[in-house]
Coordinates of C-alpha atoms in Angstrom, one line a residue:
Chain O
M1 CA 5.3 11.3 23.8
L2 CA 4.2 7.7 24.5
R3 CA 0.7 8.7 23.6
Y4 CA 1.8 9.9 20.4
L5 CA 3.9 6.8 19.8
I6 CA 0.9 4.8 20.5
R7 CA -1.1 6.6 18.1
R8 CA 1.3 6.5 15.3
V9 CA 1.7 2.7 15.8
I10 CA -1.9 1.9 15.8
G11 CA -2.4 4.3 12.9
V12 CA 0.1 2.2 10.7
I13 CA -2.0 -1.0 11.0
P14 CA -4.9 0.0 8.7
V15 CA -2.5 1.3 6.2
L16 CA -0.6 -2.2 6.2
F17 CA -3.8 -4.0 6.0
I18 CA -5.1 -2.0 3.1
S19 CA -1.9 -2.3 1.3
W20 CA -1.7 -6.0 1.8
S21 CA -5.3 -6.4 0.7
L22 CA -4.5 -4.2 -2.5
I23 CA -1.7 -6.5 -3.4
F24 CA -3.7 -9.4 -2.9
F25 CA -6.4 -8.4 -5.1
V26 CA -4.3 -6.8 -7.7
L27 CA -2.7 -10.0 -8.4
Q28 CA -6.1 -11.6 -8.6
L29 CA -6.5 -9.6 -11.7
T30 CA -3.7 -11.5 -13.4
P31 CA -5.1 -13.2 -16.6
G32 CA -4.4 -16.8 -16.9
D33 CA -4.8 -20.1 -14.9
P34 CA -2.3 -20.4 -12.2
V35 CA -2.4 -24.0 -12.6
N36 CA -1.1 -23.6 -16.0
L37 CA 1.9 -21.4 -14.6
M38 CA 2.8 -23.7 -12.2
L39 CA 2.8 -26.6 -14.5
A40 CA 4.8 -24.6 -17.0
G41 CA 3.1 -26.1 -20.1
R42 CA 3.8 -29.7 -19.2
P43 CA 1.0 -31.7 -20.2
A44 CA -1.2 -33.1 -17.2
S45 CA -4.2 -34.9 -16.8
E46 CA -7.3 -33.3 -15.5
E47 CA -6.9 -35.1 -12.1
V48 CA -3.5 -33.8 -11.7
R49 CA -4.7 -30.3 -12.6
E50 CA -7.5 -30.8 -9.8
N51 CA -4.9 -32.1 -7.2
T52 CA -2.6 -29.0 -8.0
R53 CA -5.6 -26.6 -7.8
R54 CA -6.5 -27.9 -4.4
L55 CA -3.1 -27.9 -3.1
L56 CA -2.9 -24.4 -3.9
G57 CA -6.1 -23.8 -2.3
L58 CA -7.5 -22.4 -5.6
D59 CA -10.7 -24.3 -5.3
K60 CA -12.1 -22.1 -2.7
P61 CA -13.8 -18.9 -3.2
V62 CA -11.9 -15.5 -3.5
H63 CA -13.0 -14.4 0.0
V64 CA -11.7 -17.5 1.6
R65 CA -8.3 -17.3 0.0
Y66 CA -8.3 -13.7 1.0
I67 CA -8.8 -14.5 4.5
N68 CA -6.4 -17.3 4.3
F69 CA -3.6 -15.0 2.9
L70 CA -4.2 -12.2 5.6
W71 CA -4.0 -14.8 8.4
K72 CA -1.0 -16.5 7.1
A73 CA 0.7 -13.1 6.0
V74 CA 0.3 -11.9 9.7
R75 CA 2.2 -15.1 10.9
G76 CA 5.0 -14.6 8.1
D77 CA 3.9 -17.3 5.9
L78 CA 3.4 -16.2 2.3
G79 CA 3.0 -19.3 0.5
D80 CA 5.3 -21.4 -1.9
S81 CA 6.9 -20.4 -5.1
Y82 CA 5.4 -21.6 -8.3
R83 CA 9.0 -22.4 -9.6
T84 CA 10.9 -24.1 -6.7
R85 CA 7.8 -25.4 -4.6
Q86 CA 9.6 -24.2 -1.3
P87 CA 8.3 -21.6 0.9
V88 CA 8.9 -18.3 -0.7
I89 CA 10.4 -17.1 2.8
T90 CA 13.2 -19.5 2.3
E91 CA 14.5 -17.9 -0.8
I92 CA 13.8 -14.1 0.3
S93 CA 15.9 -14.8 3.5
A94 CA 18.8 -16.1 1.5
Q95 CA 18.8 -13.2 -0.8
L96 CA 18.2 -10.6 1.8
R97 CA 21.8 -10.2 2.9
P98 CA 23.4 -9.1 -0.7
T99 CA 20.7 -6.6 -0.9
L100 CA 21.2 -5.2 2.5
E101 CA 24.9 -4.9 1.8
L102 CA 24.3 -3.1 -1.4
A103 CA 21.9 -0.8 0.2
A104 CA 24.4 0.0 3.0
G105 CA 27.0 0.6 0.7
G106 CA 24.7 3.0 -1.5
L107 CA 23.8 4.7 1.6
V108 CA 27.4 5.3 2.9
I109 CA 28.3 6.8 -0.8
G110 CA 25.3 8.8 -0.8
L111 CA 25.7 10.3 2.8
L112 CA 29.5 10.8 2.3
F113 CA 29.4 12.7 -0.8
G114 CA 26.1 14.0 -0.8
V115 CA 26.5 15.7 2.6
S116 CA 29.8 16.9 1.9
L117 CA 28.9 18.3 -1.6
G118 CA 25.9 19.9 -0.1
V119 CA 27.6 21.5 2.7
L120 CA 30.3 22.8 0.5
S121 CA 27.9 24.5 -1.9
G122 CA 25.5 25.8 0.8
I123 CA 28.3 27.6 3.0
R124 CA 29.8 29.1 -0.5
P125 CA 26.8 29.8 -2.6
N126 CA 27.7 31.0 -6.2
S127 CA 31.2 30.0 -6.1
W128 CA 33.1 27.7 -8.3
W129 CA 32.8 25.2 -5.7
D130 CA 29.2 25.4 -5.6
T131 CA 29.0 25.6 -9.3
G132 CA 31.1 22.3 -9.6
A133 CA 29.2 20.4 -6.9
M134 CA 25.8 21.3 -8.4
V135 CA 26.7 20.3 -11.8
F136 CA 27.8 17.0 -10.4
A137 CA 24.6 16.7 -8.4
L138 CA 22.7 17.4 -11.4
A139 CA 24.6 14.6 -13.3
G140 CA 23.9 12.3 -10.1
I141 CA 19.9 12.7 -10.4
S142 CA 20.0 12.6 -14.3
M143 CA 22.1 9.6 -14.9
P144 CA 19.9 6.5 -15.4
S145 CA 21.7 4.0 -12.8
F146 CA 21.9 1.1 -15.5
W147 CA 23.7 3.5 -17.7
S148 CA 26.3 4.6 -15.0
A149 CA 26.6 1.0 -14.0
M150 CA 27.6 -0.1 -17.6
L151 CA 30.0 3.0 -17.7
L152 CA 31.7 1.9 -14.6
I153 CA 32.0 -1.6 -15.7
F154 CA 33.5 -0.7 -19.0
F155 CA 36.0 2.3 -17.9
F156 CA 36.9 0.9 -14.1
G157 CA 36.4 -2.6 -14.4
L158 CA 37.4 -3.6 -18.1
K159 CA 39.7 -0.8 -19.3
L160 CA 41.5 0.3 -16.0
G161 CA 41.0 -2.9 -14.1
W162 CA 40.7 -1.1 -10.8
F163 CA 37.7 -3.1 -9.4
P164 CA 36.4 -6.6 -9.9
I165 CA 33.0 -6.5 -11.7
V166 CA 31.7 -9.9 -10.1
G167 CA 32.5 -11.8 -6.8
E168 CA 32.1 -11.4 -3.1
G169 CA 33.7 -9.0 -0.5
L170 CA 34.1 -5.2 -0.4
P171 CA 36.2 -4.6 -3.7
A172 CA 33.4 -6.3 -5.7
L173 CA 30.8 -3.9 -3.8
V174 CA 32.6 -0.8 -4.7
M175 CA 31.0 -0.1 -8.1
P176 CA 27.5 -1.4 -7.3
A177 CA 27.7 0.8 -4.2
F178 CA 28.6 3.9 -6.4
T179 CA 25.8 3.0 -8.9
T180 CA 23.0 2.8 -6.1
G181 CA 24.3 5.7 -4.3
F182 CA 24.9 8.1 -7.2
F183 CA 21.2 9.4 -7.5
L184 CA 21.3 9.6 -3.5
V185 CA 24.5 11.7 -3.8
G186 CA 22.8 14.2 -6.3
N187 CA 19.4 14.0 -4.3
L188 CA 21.0 14.7 -0.9
A189 CA 23.5 17.4 -2.2
R190 CA 21.0 19.5 -3.7
L191 CA 18.5 19.2 -0.7
I192 CA 21.5 20.2 1.9
R193 CA 22.5 23.0 -0.2
S194 CA 19.0 24.5 -0.4
S195 CA 18.4 23.7 3.2
I196 CA 21.5 25.4 4.6
L197 CA 20.8 28.5 2.3
E198 CA 17.5 28.9 4.0
V199 CA 19.0 28.4 7.5
M200 CA 21.8 30.9 6.9
T201 CA 19.1 33.7 6.7
E202 CA 17.7 32.9 10.1
D203 CA 17.8 35.3 13.1
Y204 CA 19.9 33.2 15.2
I205 CA 22.7 33.0 12.6
R206 CA 22.9 36.8 12.9
T207 CA 22.7 36.7 16.6
G208 CA 25.6 34.0 16.7
R209 CA 27.7 36.3 14.2
A210 CA 26.8 39.4 16.2
K211 CA 27.7 38.0 19.5
G212 CA 31.3 37.3 17.9
L213 CA 31.2 33.6 17.0
G214 CA 33.7 32.6 14.4
H215 CA 32.5 31.8 11.1
W216 CA 33.2 28.0 11.3
K217 CA 31.5 27.8 14.7
V218 CA 28.2 29.5 13.4
V219 CA 28.4 27.1 10.4
F220 CA 29.0 23.9 12.1
K221 CA 27.3 24.5 15.4
H222 CA 24.1 26.4 14.4
A223 CA 23.8 26.4 10.7
L224 CA 24.6 22.5 9.9
R225 CA 22.5 21.1 12.9
N226 CA 19.2 22.8 11.7
A227 CA 19.8 22.3 8.0
M228 CA 19.9 18.5 8.6
I229 CA 16.5 18.4 9.7
P230 CA 14.8 18.5 6.5
P231 CA 16.9 15.9 4.8
V232 CA 16.4 13.5 7.7
T233 CA 12.7 13.6 7.2
L234 CA 13.2 12.5 3.7
L235 CA 15.0 9.2 4.7
G236 CA 12.0 7.2 3.7
V237 CA 12.2 8.7 0.3
Q238 CA 16.0 7.9 0.2
F239 CA 15.2 4.2 1.2
A240 CA 12.8 4.1 -2.0
L241 CA 15.6 5.2 -4.1
L242 CA 17.8 2.7 -2.8
I243 CA 15.2 -0.1 -3.4
G244 CA 14.9 1.2 -7.2
G245 CA 18.6 1.2 -7.3
A246 CA 18.7 -2.3 -6.1
V247 CA 16.6 -3.7 -8.7
I248 CA 18.7 -2.1 -11.5
T249 CA 22.1 -2.6 -9.9
E250 CA 21.6 -6.1 -9.1
T251 CA 20.5 -7.0 -12.7
V252 CA 23.5 -5.2 -14.3
F253 CA 25.9 -6.5 -12.0
A254 CA 24.3 -10.0 -12.0
R255 CA 24.5 -9.8 -8.3
P256 CA 22.2 -12.0 -6.2
G257 CA 19.5 -10.2 -4.3
L258 CA 15.9 -9.3 -3.7
G259 CA 15.7 -6.8 -6.6
R260 CA 16.7 -9.2 -9.1
L261 CA 14.6 -11.9 -7.5
L262 CA 11.7 -9.5 -8.1
V263 CA 12.4 -9.1 -11.8
T264 CA 12.9 -12.5 -12.5
S265 CA 9.9 -13.7 -10.7
V266 CA 7.8 -11.3 -12.6
L267 CA 9.3 -12.5 -16.0
N268 CA 8.9 -16.3 -14.8
K269 CA 5.3 -15.3 -13.7
D270 CA 6.0 -16.9 -10.1
F271 CA 3.1 -14.8 -8.5
P272 CA 3.5 -16.0 -4.9
M273 CA 7.2 -14.8 -5.0
V274 CA 6.0 -11.5 -6.4
Q275 CA 3.4 -11.0 -4.0
A276 CA 5.5 -12.0 -0.9
L277 CA 8.5 -9.6 -2.3
V278 CA 6.1 -6.7 -2.7
V279 CA 4.1 -7.3 0.7
Y280 CA 7.8 -7.1 2.4
T281 CA 9.4 -4.1 0.7
T282 CA 6.3 -2.2 1.1
S283 CA 5.8 -3.1 4.8
A284 CA 9.3 -2.4 5.5
Y285 CA 8.8 1.1 3.6
I286 CA 5.8 2.0 5.7
M287 CA 7.6 1.0 9.0
L288 CA 10.7 2.9 8.2
N289 CA 8.5 6.0 7.4
L290 CA 6.9 5.4 10.7
I291 CA 10.3 5.2 12.5
V292 CA 11.5 8.4 10.6
D293 CA 8.3 10.3 11.6
V294 CA 8.8 9.4 15.3
L295 CA 12.4 10.1 15.3
Y296 CA 11.8 13.4 13.9
S297 CA 9.1 14.4 16.6
V298 CA 11.9 13.4 19.1
I299 CA 14.4 15.8 17.2
D300 CA 11.9 18.5 16.9
P301 CA 8.8 18.5 19.2
R302 CA 7.1 21.3 17.3
I303 CA 6.1 18.5 14.8
R304 CA 4.4 16.3 17.5
D305 CA 2.6 19.3 19.2
A306 CA 1.5 20.4 15.7
R307 CA -0.1 17.0 14.6
S308 CA -1.6 16.4 17.8
V309 CA -4.0 19.5 17.5
Chain Z
M1 CA -22.2 39.5 -16.4
S2 CA -21.1 39.0 -12.9
V3 CA -20.1 35.5 -13.5
E4 CA -17.9 36.5 -16.3
L5 CA -16.2 39.3 -13.9
V6 CA -15.5 36.9 -11.3
Q7 CA -14.0 34.3 -13.8
Q8 CA -11.8 37.0 -15.2
T9 CA -10.4 38.0 -11.9
G10 CA -9.9 34.2 -11.0
V11 CA -7.8 33.8 -14.3
S12 CA -6.4 37.0 -15.0
S13 CA -3.8 36.6 -12.2
A14 CA -2.7 33.8 -14.1
K15 CA -2.5 35.1 -17.6
P16 CA 0.2 37.7 -17.6
R17 CA 2.6 35.6 -15.7
W18 CA 2.9 32.9 -18.3
R19 CA 4.8 35.5 -20.7
K20 CA 7.0 36.6 -17.7
V21 CA 7.6 32.9 -16.9
V22 CA 8.9 32.1 -20.5
R23 CA 11.1 35.2 -20.4
Q24 CA 12.5 34.1 -17.2
L25 CA 13.3 30.5 -18.4
V26 CA 15.1 31.8 -21.3
M27 CA 17.2 34.3 -19.5
N28 CA 18.4 31.6 -17.1
P29 CA 21.5 29.9 -18.5
G30 CA 20.6 26.6 -17.2
A31 CA 17.2 26.4 -18.3
F32 CA 18.2 27.9 -21.8
I33 CA 20.9 25.1 -22.2
G34 CA 18.2 22.5 -21.2
A35 CA 15.6 23.9 -23.5
L36 CA 18.1 24.0 -26.4
I37 CA 19.2 20.1 -25.9
L38 CA 15.7 19.1 -25.4
L39 CA 14.7 21.0 -28.8
V40 CA 17.5 19.2 -30.6
L41 CA 16.3 15.8 -29.3
V42 CA 12.7 16.4 -30.1
F43 CA 13.4 17.7 -33.4
G44 CA 15.4 14.4 -34.1
A45 CA 12.5 12.5 -32.9
L46 CA 10.1 14.2 -35.1
F47 CA 12.1 14.4 -38.3
A48 CA 13.7 11.1 -37.8
P49 CA 13.1 9.7 -41.4
W50 CA 14.8 12.9 -42.8
I51 CA 17.8 13.0 -40.5
A52 CA 18.6 9.2 -39.9
P53 CA 20.8 8.1 -42.5
Y54 CA 19.6 4.5 -42.6
D55 CA 16.3 2.7 -41.5
W56 CA 16.1 2.0 -37.8
N57 CA 15.4 -1.8 -38.3
E58 CA 17.5 -2.6 -41.5
Q59 CA 20.0 -5.2 -41.0
W60 CA 23.5 -5.5 -42.4
V61 CA 23.5 -1.9 -43.8
G62 CA 27.1 -2.1 -42.3
P63 CA 29.5 -4.7 -41.0
R64 CA 28.6 -6.3 -37.5
L65 CA 29.7 -4.2 -34.5
A66 CA 31.5 -1.8 -36.5
P67 CA 33.2 1.1 -34.6
P68 CA 31.8 4.8 -35.3
S69 CA 33.2 5.9 -38.7
T70 CA 32.1 8.5 -41.4
D71 CA 29.5 5.9 -42.7
H72 CA 28.2 5.3 -39.3
F73 CA 28.5 8.0 -37.1
F74 CA 27.8 5.8 -33.7
G75 CA 28.9 2.6 -35.2
T76 CA 26.8 -0.6 -35.6
D77 CA 25.2 -3.1 -33.5
R78 CA 25.4 -7.0 -33.5
F79 CA 22.8 -7.0 -36.6
G80 CA 24.8 -4.6 -38.5
R81 CA 22.1 -1.8 -38.0
D82 CA 23.1 1.7 -37.7
V83 CA 23.3 2.8 -33.9
F84 CA 23.0 6.6 -34.7
S85 CA 19.7 6.0 -36.7
R86 CA 18.3 3.8 -34.0
M87 CA 19.0 6.3 -31.5
I88 CA 17.5 9.2 -33.5
Y89 CA 14.4 7.0 -33.7
G90 CA 14.6 5.9 -30.2
G91 CA 13.6 9.4 -29.2
R92 CA 10.0 8.9 -30.5
F93 CA 9.7 6.1 -28.1
S94 CA 11.6 7.2 -24.9
L95 CA 10.3 10.9 -25.0
S96 CA 6.8 10.3 -25.9
V97 CA 6.4 7.4 -23.4
G98 CA 7.8 9.7 -20.7
I99 CA 5.5 12.5 -21.7
A100 CA 2.4 9.9 -21.7
T101 CA 3.3 8.6 -18.4
V102 CA 3.3 12.1 -16.7
L103 CA -0.1 13.1 -18.6
F104 CA -1.5 10.0 -17.1
S105 CA -0.4 10.7 -13.6
M106 CA -1.2 14.4 -13.9
I107 CA -4.7 14.2 -15.2
I108 CA -5.9 11.4 -13.0
G109 CA -3.8 12.5 -10.0
S110 CA -4.9 16.3 -10.3
L111 CA -8.7 15.7 -11.0
F112 CA -8.6 13.4 -7.8
G113 CA -6.8 16.0 -5.7
V114 CA -9.1 18.7 -6.7
F115 CA -12.2 16.5 -6.2
I116 CA -11.5 15.4 -2.7
G117 CA -9.9 18.7 -1.7
Y118 CA -13.1 20.7 -2.8
T119 CA -15.7 18.3 -1.6
G120 CA -14.0 18.0 1.9
G121 CA -15.4 15.9 4.8
R122 CA -15.7 12.2 4.6
V123 CA -14.5 12.3 0.7
D124 CA -11.5 14.0 1.6
H125 CA -10.6 11.7 4.7
F126 CA -10.9 8.5 2.6
G127 CA -9.3 10.2 -0.3
V128 CA -6.2 11.1 1.6
M129 CA -6.1 7.6 3.1
A130 CA -6.1 6.3 -0.4
I131 CA -3.3 8.4 -1.2
D132 CA -1.4 7.4 2.0
V133 CA -1.8 3.8 1.0
M134 CA -0.5 4.2 -2.6
L135 CA 2.4 6.4 -1.2
G136 CA 3.2 3.4 1.1
F137 CA 4.5 1.7 -1.9
P138 CA 7.9 2.3 -3.2
P139 CA 7.3 3.7 -6.8
I140 CA 9.3 1.2 -8.7
V141 CA 8.0 -1.7 -6.7
L142 CA 4.3 -0.5 -7.5
A143 CA 5.0 -0.4 -11.2
I144 CA 6.8 -3.6 -11.3
L145 CA 3.7 -5.0 -9.6
I146 CA 1.2 -3.5 -12.0
V147 CA 3.5 -4.7 -15.1
A148 CA 3.4 -8.3 -13.4
V149 CA -0.5 -8.0 -13.7
L150 CA -0.8 -6.4 -16.9
G151 CA 2.1 -8.3 -18.8
V152 CA 5.4 -7.0 -20.3
G153 CA 5.3 -4.4 -23.0
L154 CA 5.5 -0.6 -23.7
P155 CA 1.8 0.7 -23.1
N156 CA 1.6 -1.4 -20.0
V157 CA 4.9 0.2 -18.7
V158 CA 3.0 3.8 -19.4
V159 CA 0.0 2.7 -17.2
A160 CA 2.1 1.0 -14.4
V161 CA 4.5 4.0 -14.0
G162 CA 1.6 6.5 -14.5
I163 CA -0.5 4.8 -11.8
A164 CA 2.6 5.0 -9.6
G165 CA 2.8 8.7 -10.0
I166 CA -0.6 9.4 -9.3
P167 CA -0.6 9.9 -5.7
R168 CA 2.2 12.6 -5.7
F169 CA 0.1 14.7 -8.0
A170 CA -3.0 14.1 -6.0
R171 CA -1.5 15.0 -2.6
V172 CA 0.1 18.1 -3.8
V173 CA -3.1 19.4 -6.0
R174 CA -5.3 18.6 -2.8
G175 CA -3.3 20.8 -0.6
A176 CA -3.2 23.6 -3.2
T177 CA -7.0 23.1 -3.6
L178 CA -7.7 23.5 0.1
A179 CA -5.5 26.9 0.2
I180 CA -7.5 28.2 -2.8
K181 CA -10.8 27.0 -1.6
A182 CA -10.4 29.5 1.3
R183 CA -10.0 32.5 -1.1
P184 CA -13.2 34.7 -1.2
F185 CA -13.5 34.5 -5.1
V186 CA -14.5 30.8 -4.6
E187 CA -17.3 31.8 -2.2
A188 CA -18.3 34.7 -4.4
T189 CA -18.6 32.2 -7.4
Q190 CA -20.7 29.9 -5.4
A191 CA -22.8 32.8 -4.1
I192 CA -23.7 34.1 -7.5
G193 CA -25.0 30.3 -8.2
A194 CA -22.2 28.5 -10.0
G195 CA -22.6 24.7 -9.5
H196 CA -19.7 22.5 -8.0
F197 CA -18.5 21.3 -11.6
R198 CA -18.0 24.7 -12.6
V199 CA -16.3 26.0 -9.7
M200 CA -13.9 22.9 -9.9
V201 CA -13.3 23.3 -13.5
W202 CA -13.4 27.0 -14.4
H203 CA -11.9 28.5 -11.0
L204 CA -9.8 25.8 -8.9
I205 CA -8.0 24.1 -11.8
P206 CA -6.8 27.1 -13.6
N207 CA -5.5 28.4 -10.2
V208 CA -3.7 25.0 -9.3
L209 CA -2.1 25.0 -12.8
P210 CA 1.1 26.6 -11.9
T211 CA 1.7 23.9 -9.2
I212 CA 0.7 21.2 -11.8
T213 CA 3.0 22.5 -14.2
V214 CA 5.9 22.6 -11.9
L215 CA 5.1 19.0 -10.7
A216 CA 4.8 17.7 -14.2
T217 CA 8.0 18.9 -15.4
L218 CA 10.0 17.7 -12.0
N219 CA 8.0 14.3 -12.5
L220 CA 8.8 14.1 -16.4
A221 CA 12.6 13.4 -15.7
G222 CA 11.7 10.6 -13.3
A223 CA 9.2 9.1 -15.7
I224 CA 11.7 9.0 -18.6
I225 CA 14.2 7.3 -16.2
S226 CA 11.5 4.9 -14.8
T227 CA 10.1 3.7 -18.2
A228 CA 13.5 3.6 -19.6
S229 CA 14.6 1.4 -16.6
L230 CA 11.7 -1.0 -17.0
S231 CA 12.5 -1.3 -20.7
F232 CA 16.2 -2.2 -19.5
L233 CA 14.8 -4.8 -17.1
G234 CA 13.2 -6.5 -20.1
L235 CA 9.6 -5.5 -18.8
G236 CA 9.1 -2.8 -21.3
A237 CA 9.8 -2.2 -24.9
Q238 CA 10.8 -5.4 -26.7
P239 CA 13.3 -6.0 -29.4
P240 CA 13.7 -4.8 -32.1
T241 CA 12.2 -1.5 -30.8
P242 CA 14.9 1.2 -30.6
E243 CA 13.7 2.7 -27.4
W244 CA 16.8 3.9 -25.5
G245 CA 16.4 1.7 -22.4
A246 CA 15.8 -1.4 -24.6
M247 CA 18.8 -0.5 -26.7
L248 CA 21.1 -0.8 -23.6
Y249 CA 19.3 -3.8 -22.6
Q250 CA 20.0 -5.3 -25.9
S251 CA 23.7 -4.4 -25.9
R252 CA 24.3 -6.1 -22.6
E253 CA 26.0 -9.0 -24.3
F254 CA 28.4 -7.2 -26.5
Y255 CA 28.9 -3.6 -25.1
R256 CA 32.3 -4.8 -23.6
F257 CA 33.5 -5.3 -27.2
A258 CA 31.4 -2.5 -28.9
P259 CA 30.9 0.2 -26.3
W260 CA 29.3 2.7 -28.6
N261 CA 26.2 0.6 -28.7
M262 CA 25.8 1.5 -24.8
I263 CA 27.4 4.9 -24.7
F264 CA 25.2 6.7 -27.2
P265 CA 21.7 5.7 -26.5
G266 CA 22.6 6.1 -22.7
L267 CA 23.9 9.5 -23.4
A268 CA 20.7 10.5 -25.3
L269 CA 18.7 9.5 -22.4
F270 CA 21.1 11.4 -19.9
L271 CA 20.7 14.6 -21.7
S272 CA 17.1 14.3 -22.1
V273 CA 16.5 13.7 -18.3
M274 CA 19.1 16.5 -17.5
S275 CA 17.6 19.2 -19.8
V276 CA 14.2 18.5 -18.2
N277 CA 15.7 18.7 -14.8
L278 CA 17.2 22.0 -15.7
M279 CA 14.1 23.4 -17.0
G280 CA 12.0 22.1 -14.0
D281 CA 14.6 23.5 -11.5
R282 CA 14.0 27.1 -13.1
L283 CA 10.3 26.5 -13.3
S284 CA 9.8 25.6 -9.9
E285 CA 11.6 28.9 -8.5
V286 CA 9.6 31.2 -10.9
L287 CA 6.3 29.5 -10.7
D288 CA 5.9 27.8 -7.3
P289 CA 8.7 27.8 -4.9
R290 CA 6.9 25.7 -2.3
V291 CA 6.7 22.7 -4.5
S292 CA 10.4 22.6 -5.5
K293 CA 11.5 22.1 -1.8
G294 CA 11.4 18.7 -0.5
H295 CA 11.3 16.9 -4.0

């Protein structure tokens, strides 16, 4: 187990290294002079421009800047924002909390409704419950989140006045969390349903029934536990969905957060901020996938053995 | 002669299946409803000039922010433009952009997947590594990064979302290629002297086609949502383009008083994504049960 763990952790280093390098070089392709972007159209003498260039380290050749970027990035320093001239990390850490709250809320909604709908359909296939749940799940994966957000705001925020549209605290989190989680609900419900249907045909389910176990005992003790394995392995995918959801949700609800910061930074051409946000989300995503893989191999040792061959 | 014989046995297994596939799609109520909705939307987009009662960009054809009426089925926007006409024209942008995006990912991803899977060895090793690195990016973040570099606009959104979709095609097609490569007919084709290019284009690609089709349909729904999302964020279609995501973006300031500006373009988007999903579900059951799992 320890050897497997060490091999996986070491294996992630080149992936992180290549993706950071890719982000750096892709952003080098940006047309236009960064000094112009930083001065934001204000007139400046050649001397000021030269100074800015030196301050940003842009007078050095690309390979030197690349090494600098990597060396600083490893220590958590990703440069200063063109706009605020503050280290990007200051603003990112300030905006991290609202995004984590939103993601947690979306995850809770997704798990709560997604798992229950999926189980409901899976254990009673082709019933009215199943049809209803699957229509709901289909709506979940087909509804663009900005549209469902606007519908929620209009009907539950404005017409019925059940939930606040803006503000802090739990009530103001309800509609954004539903917006972010709705896709997850549909996605999980469908996954869990098909997973349960597959598990129910296994021999050990028949054995359980044959030895006289009750229906619910078979379902909860044997079917569900095994049916949960495939959805767990897709937790990384769910995280990506939550990030995508956060970008949209934060924009519609005008909530502070990393997703909105990313979009405004792109629109403002604040490239150090864009670079830092992409580096952080990508690294978090890669690490999360690693953790999921390792957890999975703990739950199901067959995976570990199959991969070490 | 013998080349043709091998070629025929390679392709013939796929040929009669297509007719069966269409029949099975039509027989399924979900897929049938999906196809019907999509046909209506595509029909509207194609024949927009004849169906739309007004020009999509003509201002003051009605009062400002007027509610739905017999003159304006879906009301008007803040410039007095007809929402129904704009929505009909919008399909031309939203649907074609979604399709173009998937074609982009599909062609590049599949060719890459077939190439590395067939070549094997070190090429395959580094190819898989490249796929892993690209899969290391959350797709929407990768798309936004590319838009940041290319600049704002609808064609750039196609490229950005298209690139973000490449690794998914490449990975699945590589896997399918490895499986097919091991089948005797590939070795037989090589034995009678067919070159690598010929084997890849005429024998491997036709056999991975069912897999690619399923993946493309499943990805089309996501592509329509992603491209519309970027337009909604202000990174894609710019005003006055009636792309559905951009229409919702433009309605942000006044949909509280004139919700028809938000409800109808969103509904069009929702229905098109749903119909593609309905067809994709059924298609994956019929054509390739392995791909549908886990996606």
